[in-house]
Coordinates of C-alpha atoms and ligand atoms in Angstrom, one line a residue:
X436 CA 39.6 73.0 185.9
X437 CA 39.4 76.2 187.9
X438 CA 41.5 76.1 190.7
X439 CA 39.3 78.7 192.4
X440 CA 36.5 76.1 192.6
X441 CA 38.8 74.0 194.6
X442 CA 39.5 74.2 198.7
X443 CA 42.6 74.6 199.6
X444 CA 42.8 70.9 201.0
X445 CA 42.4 69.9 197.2
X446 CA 45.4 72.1 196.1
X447 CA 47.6 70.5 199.2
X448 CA 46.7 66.9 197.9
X449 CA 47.5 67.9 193.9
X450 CA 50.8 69.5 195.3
X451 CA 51.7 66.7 197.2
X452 CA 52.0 64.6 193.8
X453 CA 54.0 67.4 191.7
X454 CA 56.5 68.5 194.1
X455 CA 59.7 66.5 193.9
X456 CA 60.8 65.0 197.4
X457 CA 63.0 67.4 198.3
X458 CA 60.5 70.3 197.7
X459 CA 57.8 68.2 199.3
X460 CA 59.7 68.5 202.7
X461 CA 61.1 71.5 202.1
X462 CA 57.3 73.2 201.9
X463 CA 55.6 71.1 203.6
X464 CA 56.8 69.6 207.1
X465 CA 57.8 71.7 210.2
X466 CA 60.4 71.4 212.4
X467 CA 61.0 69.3 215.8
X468 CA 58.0 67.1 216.2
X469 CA 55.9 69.1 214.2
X470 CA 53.1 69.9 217.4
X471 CA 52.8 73.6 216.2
X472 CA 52.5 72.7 212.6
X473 CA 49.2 71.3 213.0
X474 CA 48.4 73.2 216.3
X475 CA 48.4 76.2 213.8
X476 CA 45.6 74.6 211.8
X477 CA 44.0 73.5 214.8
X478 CA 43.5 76.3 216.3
X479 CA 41.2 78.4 214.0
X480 CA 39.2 75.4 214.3
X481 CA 38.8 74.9 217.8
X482 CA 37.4 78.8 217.8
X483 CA 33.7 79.5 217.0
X484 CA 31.5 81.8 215.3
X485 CA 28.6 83.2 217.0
X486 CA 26.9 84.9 213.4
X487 CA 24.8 88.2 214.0
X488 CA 21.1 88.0 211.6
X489 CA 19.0 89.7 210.1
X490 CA 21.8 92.7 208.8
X491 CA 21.7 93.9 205.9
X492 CA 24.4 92.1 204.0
X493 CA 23.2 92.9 200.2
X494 CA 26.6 94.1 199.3
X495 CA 29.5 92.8 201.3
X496 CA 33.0 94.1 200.8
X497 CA 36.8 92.8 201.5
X498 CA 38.5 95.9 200.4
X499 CA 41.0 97.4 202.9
X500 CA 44.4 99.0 203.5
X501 CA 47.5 97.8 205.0
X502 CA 49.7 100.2 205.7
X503 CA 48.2 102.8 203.1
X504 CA 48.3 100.5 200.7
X505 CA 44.6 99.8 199.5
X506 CA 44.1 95.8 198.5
X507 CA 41.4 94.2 197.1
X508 CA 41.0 91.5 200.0
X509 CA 43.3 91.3 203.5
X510 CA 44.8 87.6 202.4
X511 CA 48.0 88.7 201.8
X512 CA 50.5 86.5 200.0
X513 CA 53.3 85.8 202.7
X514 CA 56.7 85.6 202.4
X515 CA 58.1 82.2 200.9
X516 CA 61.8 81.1 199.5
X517 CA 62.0 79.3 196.8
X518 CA 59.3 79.2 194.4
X519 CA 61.0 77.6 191.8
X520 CA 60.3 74.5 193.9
X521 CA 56.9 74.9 192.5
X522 CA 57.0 76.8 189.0
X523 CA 60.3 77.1 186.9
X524 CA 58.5 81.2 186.6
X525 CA 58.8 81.0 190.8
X526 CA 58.1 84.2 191.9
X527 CA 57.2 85.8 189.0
X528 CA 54.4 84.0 188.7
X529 CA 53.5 84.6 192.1
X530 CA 53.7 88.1 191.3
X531 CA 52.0 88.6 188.6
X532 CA 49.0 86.4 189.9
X533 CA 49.3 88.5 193.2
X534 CA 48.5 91.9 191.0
X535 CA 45.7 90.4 189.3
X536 CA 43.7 89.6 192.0
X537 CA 44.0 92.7 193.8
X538 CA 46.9 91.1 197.2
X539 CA 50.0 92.7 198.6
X540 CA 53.0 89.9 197.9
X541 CA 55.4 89.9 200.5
X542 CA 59.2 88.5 198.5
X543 CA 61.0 86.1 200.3
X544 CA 65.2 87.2 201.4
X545 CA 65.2 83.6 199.7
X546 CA 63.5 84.5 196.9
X547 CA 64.6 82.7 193.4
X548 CA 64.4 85.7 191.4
X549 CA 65.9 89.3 192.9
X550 CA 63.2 91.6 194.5
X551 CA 63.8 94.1 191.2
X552 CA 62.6 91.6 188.7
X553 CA 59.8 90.6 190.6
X554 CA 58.5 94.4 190.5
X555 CA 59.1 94.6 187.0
X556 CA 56.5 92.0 186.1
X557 CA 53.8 93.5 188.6
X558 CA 53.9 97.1 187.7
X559 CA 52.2 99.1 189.9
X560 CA 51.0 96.3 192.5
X561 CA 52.5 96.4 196.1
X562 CA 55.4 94.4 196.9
X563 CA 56.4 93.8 200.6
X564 CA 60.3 92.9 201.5
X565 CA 61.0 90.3 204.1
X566 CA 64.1 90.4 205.3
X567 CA 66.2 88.9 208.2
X568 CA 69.4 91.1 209.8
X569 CA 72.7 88.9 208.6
X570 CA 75.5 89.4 211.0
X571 CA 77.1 91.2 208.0
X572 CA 75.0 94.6 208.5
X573 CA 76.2 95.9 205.6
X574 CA 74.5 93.2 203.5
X575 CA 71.2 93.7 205.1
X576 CA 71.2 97.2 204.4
X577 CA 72.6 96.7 200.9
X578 CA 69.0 95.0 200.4
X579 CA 67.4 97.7 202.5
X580 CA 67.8 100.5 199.7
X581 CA 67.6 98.3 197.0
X582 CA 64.1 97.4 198.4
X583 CA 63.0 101.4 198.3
X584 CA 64.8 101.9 195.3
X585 CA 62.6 99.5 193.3
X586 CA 59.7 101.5 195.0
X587 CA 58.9 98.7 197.2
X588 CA 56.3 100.2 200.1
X589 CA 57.0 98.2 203.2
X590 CA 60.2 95.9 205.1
X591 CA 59.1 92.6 206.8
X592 CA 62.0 92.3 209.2
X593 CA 61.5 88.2 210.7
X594 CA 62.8 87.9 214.1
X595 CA 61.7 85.0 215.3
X596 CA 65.2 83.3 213.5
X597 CA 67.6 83.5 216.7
X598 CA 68.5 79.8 215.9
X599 CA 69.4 77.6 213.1
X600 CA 66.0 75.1 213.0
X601 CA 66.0 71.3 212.8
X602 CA 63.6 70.6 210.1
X603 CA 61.6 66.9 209.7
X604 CA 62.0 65.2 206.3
X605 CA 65.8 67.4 205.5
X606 CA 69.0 65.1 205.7
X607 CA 70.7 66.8 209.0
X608 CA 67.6 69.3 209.5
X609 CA 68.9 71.5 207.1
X610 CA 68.0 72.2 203.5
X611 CA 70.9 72.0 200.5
X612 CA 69.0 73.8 197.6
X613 CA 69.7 72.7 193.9
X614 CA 72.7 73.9 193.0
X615 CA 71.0 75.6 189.6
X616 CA 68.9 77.9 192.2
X617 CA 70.0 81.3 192.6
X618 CA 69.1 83.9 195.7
X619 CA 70.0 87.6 194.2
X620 CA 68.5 88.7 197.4
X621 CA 70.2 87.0 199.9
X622 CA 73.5 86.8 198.7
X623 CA 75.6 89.5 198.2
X624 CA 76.1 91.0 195.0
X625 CA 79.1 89.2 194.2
X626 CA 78.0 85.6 195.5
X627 CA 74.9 85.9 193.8
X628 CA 75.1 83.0 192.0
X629 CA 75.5 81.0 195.2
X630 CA 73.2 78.5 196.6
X631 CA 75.0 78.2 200.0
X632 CA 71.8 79.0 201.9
X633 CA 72.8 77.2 204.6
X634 CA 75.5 79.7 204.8
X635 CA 74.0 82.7 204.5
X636 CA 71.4 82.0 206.8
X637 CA 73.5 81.0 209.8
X638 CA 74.8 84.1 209.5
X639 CA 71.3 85.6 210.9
X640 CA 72.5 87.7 213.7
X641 CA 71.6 86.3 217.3
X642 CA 72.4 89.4 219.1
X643 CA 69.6 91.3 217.2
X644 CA 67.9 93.2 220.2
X645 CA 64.9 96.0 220.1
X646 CA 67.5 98.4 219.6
X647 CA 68.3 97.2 216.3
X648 CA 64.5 97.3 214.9
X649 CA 65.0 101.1 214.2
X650 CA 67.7 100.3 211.4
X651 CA 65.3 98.8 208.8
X652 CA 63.5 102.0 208.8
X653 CA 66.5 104.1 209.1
X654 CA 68.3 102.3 205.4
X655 CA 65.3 102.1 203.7
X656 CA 63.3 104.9 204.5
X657 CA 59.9 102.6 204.9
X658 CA 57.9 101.1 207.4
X659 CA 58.8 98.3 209.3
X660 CA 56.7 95.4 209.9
X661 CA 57.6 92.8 212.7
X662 CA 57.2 89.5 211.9
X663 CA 57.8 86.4 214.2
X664 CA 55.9 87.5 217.7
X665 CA 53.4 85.6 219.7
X666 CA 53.4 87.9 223.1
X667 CA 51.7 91.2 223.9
X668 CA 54.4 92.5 226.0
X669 CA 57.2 91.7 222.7
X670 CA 54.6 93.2 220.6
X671 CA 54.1 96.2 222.5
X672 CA 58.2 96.8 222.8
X673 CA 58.5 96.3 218.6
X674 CA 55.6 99.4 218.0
X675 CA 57.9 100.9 220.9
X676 CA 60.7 100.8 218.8
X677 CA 59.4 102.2 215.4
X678 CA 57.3 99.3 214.0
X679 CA 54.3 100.0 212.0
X680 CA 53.0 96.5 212.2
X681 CA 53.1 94.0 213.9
X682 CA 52.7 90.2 212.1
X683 CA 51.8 87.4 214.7
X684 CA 53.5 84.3 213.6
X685 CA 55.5 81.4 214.6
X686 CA 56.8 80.6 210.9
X687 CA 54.7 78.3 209.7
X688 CA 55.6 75.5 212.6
X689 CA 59.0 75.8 211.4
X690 CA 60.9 77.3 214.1
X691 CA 60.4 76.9 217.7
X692 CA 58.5 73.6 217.6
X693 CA 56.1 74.0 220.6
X694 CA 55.6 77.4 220.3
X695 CA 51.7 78.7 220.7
X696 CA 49.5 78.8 218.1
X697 CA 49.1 82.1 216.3
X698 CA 45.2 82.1 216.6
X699 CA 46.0 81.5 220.4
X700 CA 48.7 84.4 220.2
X701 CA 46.7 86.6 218.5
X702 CA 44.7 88.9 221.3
X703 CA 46.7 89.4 223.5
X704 CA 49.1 91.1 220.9
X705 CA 46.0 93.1 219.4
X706 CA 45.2 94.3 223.2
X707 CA 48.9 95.1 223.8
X708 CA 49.5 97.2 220.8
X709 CA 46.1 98.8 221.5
X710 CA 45.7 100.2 217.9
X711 CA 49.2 102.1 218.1
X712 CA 50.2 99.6 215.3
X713 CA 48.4 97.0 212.2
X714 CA 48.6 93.6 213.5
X715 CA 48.5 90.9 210.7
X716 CA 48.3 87.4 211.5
X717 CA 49.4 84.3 209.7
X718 CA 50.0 79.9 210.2
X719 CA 47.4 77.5 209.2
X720 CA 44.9 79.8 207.7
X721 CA 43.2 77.7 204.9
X722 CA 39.8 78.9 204.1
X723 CA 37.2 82.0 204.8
X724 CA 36.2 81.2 208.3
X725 CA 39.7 81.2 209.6
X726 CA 40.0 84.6 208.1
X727 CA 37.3 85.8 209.6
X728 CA 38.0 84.9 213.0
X729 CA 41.5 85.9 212.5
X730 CA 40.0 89.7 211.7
X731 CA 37.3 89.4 214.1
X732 CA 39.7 88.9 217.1
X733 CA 41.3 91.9 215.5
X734 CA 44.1 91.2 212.7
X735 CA 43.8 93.8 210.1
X736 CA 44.8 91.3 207.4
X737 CA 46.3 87.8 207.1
X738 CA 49.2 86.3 205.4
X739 CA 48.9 82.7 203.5
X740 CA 52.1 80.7 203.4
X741 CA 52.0 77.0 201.9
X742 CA 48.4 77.4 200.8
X743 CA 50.2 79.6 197.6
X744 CA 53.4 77.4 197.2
X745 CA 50.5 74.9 197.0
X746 CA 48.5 76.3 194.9
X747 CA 51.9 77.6 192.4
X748 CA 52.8 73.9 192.3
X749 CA 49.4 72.6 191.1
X750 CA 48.5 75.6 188.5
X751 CA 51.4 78.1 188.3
X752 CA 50.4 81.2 188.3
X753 CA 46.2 80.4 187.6
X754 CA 46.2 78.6 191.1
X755 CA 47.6 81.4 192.8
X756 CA 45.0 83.8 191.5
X757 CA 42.7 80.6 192.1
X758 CA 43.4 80.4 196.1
X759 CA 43.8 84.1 196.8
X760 CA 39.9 84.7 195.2
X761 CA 38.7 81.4 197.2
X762 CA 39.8 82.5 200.4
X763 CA 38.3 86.4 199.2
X764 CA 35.3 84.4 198.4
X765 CA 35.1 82.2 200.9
X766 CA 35.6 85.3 203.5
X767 CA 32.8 87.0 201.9
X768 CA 30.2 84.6 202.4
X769 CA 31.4 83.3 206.0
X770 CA 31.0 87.9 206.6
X771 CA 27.4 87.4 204.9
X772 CA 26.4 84.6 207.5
X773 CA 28.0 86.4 210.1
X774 CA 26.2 89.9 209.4
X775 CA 29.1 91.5 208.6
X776 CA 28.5 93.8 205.5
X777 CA 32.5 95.1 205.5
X778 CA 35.6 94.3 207.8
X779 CA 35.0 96.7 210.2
X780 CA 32.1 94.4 211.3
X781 CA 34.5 91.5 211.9
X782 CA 34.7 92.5 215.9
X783 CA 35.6 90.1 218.8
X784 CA 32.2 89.1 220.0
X785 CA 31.7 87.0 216.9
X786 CA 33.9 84.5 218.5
X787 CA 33.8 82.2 221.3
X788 CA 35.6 78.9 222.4
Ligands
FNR1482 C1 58.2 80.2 205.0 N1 58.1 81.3 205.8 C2 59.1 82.3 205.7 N2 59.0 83.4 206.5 C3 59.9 84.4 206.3 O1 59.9 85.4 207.0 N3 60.9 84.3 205.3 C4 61.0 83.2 204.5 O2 61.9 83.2 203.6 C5 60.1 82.1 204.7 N4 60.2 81.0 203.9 C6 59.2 80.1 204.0 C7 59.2 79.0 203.1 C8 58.2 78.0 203.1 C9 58.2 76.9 202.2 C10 57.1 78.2 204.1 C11 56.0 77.2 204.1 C12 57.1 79.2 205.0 C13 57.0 81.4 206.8 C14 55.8 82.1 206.2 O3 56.1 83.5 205.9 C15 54.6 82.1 207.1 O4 54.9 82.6 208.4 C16 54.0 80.7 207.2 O5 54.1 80.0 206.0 C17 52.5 80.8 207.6 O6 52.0 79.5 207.9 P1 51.2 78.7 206.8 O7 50.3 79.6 206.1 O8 52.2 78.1 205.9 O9 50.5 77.7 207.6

C-alpha cells in the first residue's frame, strides 16, 4: 500500500493498533479534559473557504522559505519526543523521510537519538532544534552550540512549559519512558544514558521571562523561533525581544487544557507581529484545507505533530514521506479550487466563519 494514498484519519486508526499502550497515550491523548485537543481539530473546520474562479491555476506551486531556508512544501515536521515509540530507527527515520520529500524537521529536546546523528543521516536537509530553557542554564546552552556546531539553521525555544502537565491515560499524569530509551539531548552529557525525563523536565525553568529569549540567539548564534503563543500582544513582545518567528501553538492540547484553539489564535498574532517576524502555526492540522486556511489567515508555514508519529508508527519511514506529500498534495489541489496558483495567493479573504 502507499501510505500517501491514505488520509491522515487512516494512518491515526492503523496507529492506534501498533502502538503499544503506553505509546498510545503517550502520543495520542491531551492533558486535563482534553477540550483543546479536539478544539484544535475543530477549529480549522468550523472556518470556511470562499474559492476565487476562473484563475489561471495550470501550474500551482508549494515551494517557499522559512527562515531562508527554501522547502519544498510549508508542512513542516514539528518537534516530537520519542520516536522510538513508533520505529525502533525513531528519528532517523523521520529524518531521512523529512529530506526526501523536500520538509524542514524540527528534533525534539526529547529526541531518542542526539540532534548530531540525526544530521548525519539527512545530509544537507534543514534540521530545526527545539529546545526548552532547564533551570540548569548551562545545560541549555551546552545544547545551544552543539545545535550550530552540527550546522543546524534555526532554535525552537517552547515556552508555553511554565508547569509540569497532567496528562489523560499516564499513571499520575506523567510519563515514565522505557528504561532502554535514551535522550542524548536532554540529558547532560554525562547522564546521557538516563531516562529520568520526568526529571529533567521539571527542571524547565518557571522564571523564564522575555529577557531571557535573547540567550538562545546569543549561545548558538541562530535564529530563534518562539514556540508556545496564542496572543498578539505576547507575540509582539517575543519579535521585540530578538525572535525571528513566531510559532502559534498550544502543544498539541497537551498543556494548558482550555487554552484557545491555534486556528482561533492565529490572526491576531499575524496582525500583531505585522510582518516584523514568520509566524508558523501548528495543532490539529490533518489535511490540505486546514493548511490552506492556516496560510491564508497568514502563517507562513505549518508544523504537523501526531499526524507523523502516526504515520512513523504505521509505515516507518515510507509513511512519513507518505503524509508529508498528502498534505503537499492535498494543499495543492484545495490552492487549485481556491485560485491560488502559489502561496502568496493564500490571503485572508478566502476565509470566512
Ligand atoms: C509534542 N509536542 C512537543 N513540542 C515541543 O516543543 N517539544 C516536544 O518535545 C514535544 N513533544 C511532543 C510529543 C508528542 C507525542 C506530541 C503529539 C506533541 C508538541 C508538538 O510540537 C506540536 O505543538 C503539536 O503536536 C501540534 O499538534 P498536532 O499536530 O499534534 O495536533
Amino acid at each position: 500500500m502507499d501510505p500517501s494514498e491514505l488520509d491522515v484519519s487512516e494512518l491515526e486508526q492503523l496507529a492506534a493498533e501498533r502502538l503499544d499502550p503506553l505509546g498510545y497515550s503517550y502520543v495520542f491523548r491531551g492533558s486535563g479534559d482534553e477540550v483543546t485537543l479536539a478544539d484544535n481539530v475543530a477549529a480549522w473546520q468550523r472556518l470556511k473557504l470562499r474559492p476565487h474562479v476562473l484563475r489561471d491555476v495550470s501550474a500551482v506551486t508549494t515551494a517557499t522559505t522559512v527562515l531562508g531556508t527554501s522547502v519544498g512544501t510549508p508542512v513542516l515536521v514539528a518537534p516530537t519526543a520519542m520516536h522510538r515509540f513508533a520505529s525502533p530507527d525513531g528519528e532517523l527515520a523521520t529524518a531521512r523521510a523529512a529530506a526526501a520529500v523536500g520538509t524542514l524537521m524540527v528534533v525534539s529536546m526529547a529526541a531518542t537519538f542526539s540532534l548530531e546523528e540525526i544530521a548525519k543521516v539527512a545530509p544537507g536537509a534543514p534540521h530545526w532544534q527545539q529546545m526548552y530553557m532547564v533551570r540548569d542554564r548551562g545545560l541549555t546552552r551546552a545544547l545551544a552550540e552543539r545545535t550550530r556546531d552540527a550546522g543546524y539553521q534555526a532554535i525552537v525555544a517552547t515556552v508555553d512549559g511554565a508547569a509540569v502537565p497532567l496528562r489523560r491515560g499516564l499513571e499520575g499524569g506523567v510519563l515514565v519512558p522505557p528504561p532502554d530509551f535514551r535522550f542524548p539531548n536532554l540529558a547532560p552529557p554525562a547522564l546521557a544514558d538516563s531516562s529520568d525525563l520526568i526529571g529533567m523536565i521539571s527542571e524547565t525553568d518557571p522564571a523564564m521571562s522575555f529577557d531571557d529569549l535573547a540567550s538562545f540567539g546569543e549561545w548558538s548564534g541562530l535564529p530563534v523561533v518562539v514556540k508556545g503563543v496564542v496572543r498578539g500582544d505576547d507575540a509582539a513582545r517575543c519579535v521585540d525581544a530578538g525572535a525571528a518567528a513566531i510559532a502559534v501553538s498550544n502543544h498539541g492540547g497537551r498543556q494548558l487544557d482550555g487554552c484557545v484553539a491555534t486556528a482561533d489564535a492565529l490572526a491576531d498574532v499575524v496582525d500583531a507581529v505585522g510582518g516584523r517576524a514568520e509566524v508558523y502555526v501548528d495543532g490539529g492540522i490533518r489535511n490540505g484545507r486546514d493548511v490552506t486556511k492556516a496560510l491564508a489567515l497568514g502563517a507562513r508555514a505549518v508544523m504537523v505533530g501526531r499526524p507523523i508519529v502516526w504515520a512513523l508508527a504505521a509505515f516507518g519511514e515510507d509513511g512519513v514521506r507518505g503524509v508529508v506529500r498528502r498534505l503537499t498534495t492535498d494543499l495543492e489541489r484545495t490552492m487549485a479550487f481556491c485560485g491560488a496558483a502559489s502561496l502568496d495567493d493564500l490571503t485572508r479573504d478566502l476565509v470566512t466563519r
